[in-house]
Short mmCIF file of C-alpha atoms and ligand atoms in Angstrom, two decimals:
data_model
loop_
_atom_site.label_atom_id
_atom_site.label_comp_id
_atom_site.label_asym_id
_atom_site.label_seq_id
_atom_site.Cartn_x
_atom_site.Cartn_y
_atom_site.Cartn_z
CA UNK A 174 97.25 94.91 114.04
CA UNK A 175 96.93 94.97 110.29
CA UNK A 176 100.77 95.30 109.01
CA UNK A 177 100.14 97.86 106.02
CA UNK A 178 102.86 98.67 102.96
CA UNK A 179 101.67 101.94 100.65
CA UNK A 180 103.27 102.27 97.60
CA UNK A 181 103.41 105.71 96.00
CA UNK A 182 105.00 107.57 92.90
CA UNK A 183 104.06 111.33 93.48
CA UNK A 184 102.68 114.04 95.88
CA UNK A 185 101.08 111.63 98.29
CA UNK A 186 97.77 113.47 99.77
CA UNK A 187 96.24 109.73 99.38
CA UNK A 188 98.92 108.26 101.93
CA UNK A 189 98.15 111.77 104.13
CA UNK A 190 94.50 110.67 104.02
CA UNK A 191 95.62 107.38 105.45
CA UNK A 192 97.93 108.66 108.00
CA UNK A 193 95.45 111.44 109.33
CA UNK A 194 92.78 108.59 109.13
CA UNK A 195 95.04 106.45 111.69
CA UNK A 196 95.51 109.37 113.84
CA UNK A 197 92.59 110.54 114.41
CA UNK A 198 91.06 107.09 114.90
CA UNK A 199 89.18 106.24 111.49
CA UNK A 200 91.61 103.75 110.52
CA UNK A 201 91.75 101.69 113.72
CA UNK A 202 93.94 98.31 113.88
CA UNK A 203 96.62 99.04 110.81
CA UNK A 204 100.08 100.60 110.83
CA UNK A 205 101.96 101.72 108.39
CA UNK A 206 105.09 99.67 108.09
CA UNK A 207 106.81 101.17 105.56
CA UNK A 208 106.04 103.19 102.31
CA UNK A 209 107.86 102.25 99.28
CA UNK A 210 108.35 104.64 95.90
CA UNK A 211 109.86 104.33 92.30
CA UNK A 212 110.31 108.06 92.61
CA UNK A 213 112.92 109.73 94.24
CA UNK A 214 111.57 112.60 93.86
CA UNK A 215 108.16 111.85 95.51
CA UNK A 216 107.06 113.83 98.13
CA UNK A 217 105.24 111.17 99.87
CA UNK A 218 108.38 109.88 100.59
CA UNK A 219 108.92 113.00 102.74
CA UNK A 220 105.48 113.41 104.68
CA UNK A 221 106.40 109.39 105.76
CA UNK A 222 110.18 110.39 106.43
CA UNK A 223 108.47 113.42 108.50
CA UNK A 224 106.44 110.79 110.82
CA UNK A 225 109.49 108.34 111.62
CA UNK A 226 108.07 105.92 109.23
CA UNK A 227 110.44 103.69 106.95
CA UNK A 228 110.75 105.40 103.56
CA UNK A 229 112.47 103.06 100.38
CA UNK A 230 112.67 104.28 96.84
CA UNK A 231 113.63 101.60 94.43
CA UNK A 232 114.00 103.26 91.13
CA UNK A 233 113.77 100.64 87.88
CA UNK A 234 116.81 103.78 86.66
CA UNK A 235 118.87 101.63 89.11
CA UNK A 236 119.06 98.28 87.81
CA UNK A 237 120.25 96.37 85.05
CA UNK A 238 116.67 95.09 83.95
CA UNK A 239 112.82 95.24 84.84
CA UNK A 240 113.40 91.50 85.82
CA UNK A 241 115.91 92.37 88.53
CA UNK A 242 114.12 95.44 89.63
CA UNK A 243 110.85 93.07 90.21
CA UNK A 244 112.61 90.99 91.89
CA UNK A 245 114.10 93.85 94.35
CA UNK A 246 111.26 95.25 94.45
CA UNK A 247 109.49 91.72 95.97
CA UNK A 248 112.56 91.24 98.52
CA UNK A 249 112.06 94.55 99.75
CA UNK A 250 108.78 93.91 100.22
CA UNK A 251 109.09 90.78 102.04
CA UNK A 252 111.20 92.41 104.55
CA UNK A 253 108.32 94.34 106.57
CA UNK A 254 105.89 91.09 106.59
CA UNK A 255 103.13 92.90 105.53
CA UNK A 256 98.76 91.82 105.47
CA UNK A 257 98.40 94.63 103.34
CA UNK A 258 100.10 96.27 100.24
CA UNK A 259 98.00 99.59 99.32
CA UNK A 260 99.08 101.37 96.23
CA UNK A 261 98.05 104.79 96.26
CA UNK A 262 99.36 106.61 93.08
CA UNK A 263 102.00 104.04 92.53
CA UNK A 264 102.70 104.25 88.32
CA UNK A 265 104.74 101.00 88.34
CA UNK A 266 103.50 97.86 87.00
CA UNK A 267 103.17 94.94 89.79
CA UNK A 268 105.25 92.25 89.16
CA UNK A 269 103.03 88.82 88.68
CA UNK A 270 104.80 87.12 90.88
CA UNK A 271 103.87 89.52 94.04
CA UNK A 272 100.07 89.44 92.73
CA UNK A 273 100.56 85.75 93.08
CA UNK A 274 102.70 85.72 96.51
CA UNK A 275 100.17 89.10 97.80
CA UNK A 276 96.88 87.27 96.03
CA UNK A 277 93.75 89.62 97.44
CA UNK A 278 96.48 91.51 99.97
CA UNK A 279 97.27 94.45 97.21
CA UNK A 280 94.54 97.68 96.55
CA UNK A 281 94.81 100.62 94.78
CA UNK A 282 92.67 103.57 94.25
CA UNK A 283 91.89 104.87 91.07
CA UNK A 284 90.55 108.21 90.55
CA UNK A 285 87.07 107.07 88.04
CA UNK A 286 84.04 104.93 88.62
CA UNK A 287 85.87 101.88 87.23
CA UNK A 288 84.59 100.43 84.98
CA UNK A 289 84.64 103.88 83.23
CA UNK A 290 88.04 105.27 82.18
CA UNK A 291 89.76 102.72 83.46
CA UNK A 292 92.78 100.32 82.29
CA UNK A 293 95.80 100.76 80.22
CA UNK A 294 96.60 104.50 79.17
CA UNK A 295 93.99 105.96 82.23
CA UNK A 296 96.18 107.21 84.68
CA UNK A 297 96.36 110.85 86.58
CA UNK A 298 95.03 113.40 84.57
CA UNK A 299 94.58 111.60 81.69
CA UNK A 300 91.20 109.94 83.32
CA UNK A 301 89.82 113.01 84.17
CA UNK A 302 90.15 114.74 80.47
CA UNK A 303 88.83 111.19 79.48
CA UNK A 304 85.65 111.43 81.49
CA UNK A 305 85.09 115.54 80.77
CA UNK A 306 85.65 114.63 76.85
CA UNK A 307 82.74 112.30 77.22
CA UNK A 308 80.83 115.04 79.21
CA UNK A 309 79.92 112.55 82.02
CA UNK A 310 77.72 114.13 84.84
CA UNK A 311 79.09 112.09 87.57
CA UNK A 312 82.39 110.75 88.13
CA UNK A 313 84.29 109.03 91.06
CA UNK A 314 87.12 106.86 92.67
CA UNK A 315 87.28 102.97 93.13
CA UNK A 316 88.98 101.35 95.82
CA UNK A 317 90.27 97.25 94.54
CA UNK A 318 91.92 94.31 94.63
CA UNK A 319 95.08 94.17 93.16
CA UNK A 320 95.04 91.57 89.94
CA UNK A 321 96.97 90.33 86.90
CA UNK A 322 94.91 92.93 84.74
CA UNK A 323 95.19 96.62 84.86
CA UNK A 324 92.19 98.29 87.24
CA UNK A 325 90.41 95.11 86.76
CA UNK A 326 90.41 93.41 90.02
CA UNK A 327 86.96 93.19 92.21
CA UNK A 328 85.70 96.37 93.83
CA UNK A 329 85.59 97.10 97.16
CA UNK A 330 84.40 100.76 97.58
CA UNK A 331 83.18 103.65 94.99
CA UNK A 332 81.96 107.32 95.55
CA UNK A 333 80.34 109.55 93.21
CA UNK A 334 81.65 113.06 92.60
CA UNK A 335 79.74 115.63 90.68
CA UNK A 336 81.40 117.03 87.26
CA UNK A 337 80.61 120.76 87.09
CA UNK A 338 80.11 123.36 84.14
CA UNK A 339 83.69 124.77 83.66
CA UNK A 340 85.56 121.99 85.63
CA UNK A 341 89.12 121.41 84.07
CA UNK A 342 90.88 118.26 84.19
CA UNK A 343 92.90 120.23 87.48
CA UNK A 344 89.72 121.11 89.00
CA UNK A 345 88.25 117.56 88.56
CA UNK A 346 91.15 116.11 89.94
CA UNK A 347 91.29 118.11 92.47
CA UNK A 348 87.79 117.66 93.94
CA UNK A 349 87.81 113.38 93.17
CA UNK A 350 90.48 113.27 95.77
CA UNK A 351 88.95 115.62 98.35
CA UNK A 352 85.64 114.37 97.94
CA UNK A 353 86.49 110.52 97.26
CA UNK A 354 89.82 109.37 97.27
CA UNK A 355 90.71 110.70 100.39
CA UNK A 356 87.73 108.98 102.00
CA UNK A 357 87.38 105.51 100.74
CA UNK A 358 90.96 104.41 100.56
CA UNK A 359 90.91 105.32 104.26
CA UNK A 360 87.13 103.83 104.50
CA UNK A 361 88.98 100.53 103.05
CA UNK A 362 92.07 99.80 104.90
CA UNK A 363 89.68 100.01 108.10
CA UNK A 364 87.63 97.76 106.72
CA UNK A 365 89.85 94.88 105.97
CA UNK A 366 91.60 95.49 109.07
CA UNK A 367 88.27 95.17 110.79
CA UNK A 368 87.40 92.08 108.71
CA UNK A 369 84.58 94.09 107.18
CA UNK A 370 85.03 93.83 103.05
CA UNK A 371 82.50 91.57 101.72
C1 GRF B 432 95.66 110.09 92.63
O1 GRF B 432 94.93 110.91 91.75
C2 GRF B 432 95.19 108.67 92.48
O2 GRF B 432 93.84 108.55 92.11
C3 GRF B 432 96.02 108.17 91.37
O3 GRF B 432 97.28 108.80 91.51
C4 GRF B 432 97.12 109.99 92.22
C5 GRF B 432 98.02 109.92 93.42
O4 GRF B 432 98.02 111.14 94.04
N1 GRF B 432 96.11 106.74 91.42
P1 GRF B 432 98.83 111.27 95.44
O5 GRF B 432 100.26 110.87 95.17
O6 GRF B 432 98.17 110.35 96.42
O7 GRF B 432 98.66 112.71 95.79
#
C-alpha cells in the first residue's frame, strides 16, 4: 500500500479528486496518510477532517524563521513514513533538504502544459490570464516530479483542454481542473502505486 502525504493551501477539489478516485476504485493501492496545509484557513483541511483523515496546518506565521518552519515542516513529515508526498495547490516553497531526503517521491500538479506558463510568478489564476493574454488555443495541466527548480522537474502526465471564445481566467480555471486536473493527478498516484510511471 502506497503511504501517500497531500499537501494543500486552498479549496482542495484536487485532494477530492484523489479521495473520490480511492473510493471508487481508480486509485487502487495508496492511502492517504495525512494531508498537511500552510493555511489555516484551507478548506481541504476540512473535506480530510470530514473523512477521519489526519489534518496538520503548519503556518510559516508561527515560527520564528523560514529555517525553523522548514525544518518543522520536514519533522512533521517524517512522522507518517510516507512513499509519496503529492502537492496539490500547495503555495509554499519545498525546503531543499526534503527534495533531497523525498528525491523523485514529491509531485505536484500545475494547472498549464508546462513548459508553457510555468515557473516563478505562474501560480492560480495568474497562469490562466498568462495563457488567454497569449491567446493560446489549447491549454492543460502537468502532473511532475518534485525538483530543486520551480515546475521544472520531469513530467509524468499532461492533458489538453480547449480555450474558448469568451473564456475568463475563472472560466479557464474552472474547466482545467474538471477536465484535467482532476483526472491526471488521480491517473498519477495510481500509477506509481502500481509501478506504472515510466
Ligand atoms: C489548482 O488550480 C492547481 O492547479 C494549482 O492550485 C490549485 C489548487 O486548487 N496548483 P485546489 O486547492 O485543489 O482546489
Amino acid at each position: 500500500m502506497l503511504r501517500v502525504g497531500v499537501m494543500v493551501s486552498g479549496g482542495g477539489t484536487n485532494l477530492q479528486a484523489i479521495l473520490d478516485a480511492i473510493d471508487s476504485g481508480a486509485i487502487r493501492g495508496a492511502s492517504i496518510e495525512a494531508v498537511i496545509s500552510n493555511n489555516p484557513g484551507a478548506y481541504a483541511l476540512e473535506r480530510a477532517k470530514s473523512r477521519g483523515i489526519e489534518a496538520v496546518c503548519l503556518s510559516p506565521k508561527s515560527f520564528e524563521s523560514r529555517e525553523q518552519f522548514n525544518e518543522a515542516l520536514l519533522a512533521k513529515t517524517d512522522e507518517y513514513n510516507l512513499d509519496l508526498i503529492v502537492l496539490a495547490g500547495f503555495l509554499v516553497t519545498i525546503p531543499e533538504a526534503m527534495i533531497q531526503k523525498y528525491r523523485n517521491r514529491i509531485i505536484n500538479i500545475h494547472p498549464s502544459l508546462i513548459p508553457s506558463f510555468c515557473g516563478v510568478g505562474y501560480y492560480g489564476l495568474k497562469v490562466h490570464e498568462a495563457a488567454l493574454k497569449r491567446g493560446v488555443k489549447l491549454t492543460g495541466a502537468t502532473v511532475h516530479y518534485v525538483d530543486e527548480g520551480v515546475d521544472s522537474g520531469p513530467i509524468i502526465l499532461q492533458k489538453a483542454v480547449e480555450v474558448l471564445p469568451g473564456d475568463t481566467p475563472e472560466i479557464l480555471q474552472r474547466r482545467v481542473m474538471e477536465e484535467a486536473e482532476w483526472k491526471i493527478l488521480p491517473e498519477a498516484i495510481d500509477m506509481i502505486a502500481n509501478g506504472r510511471t515510466v
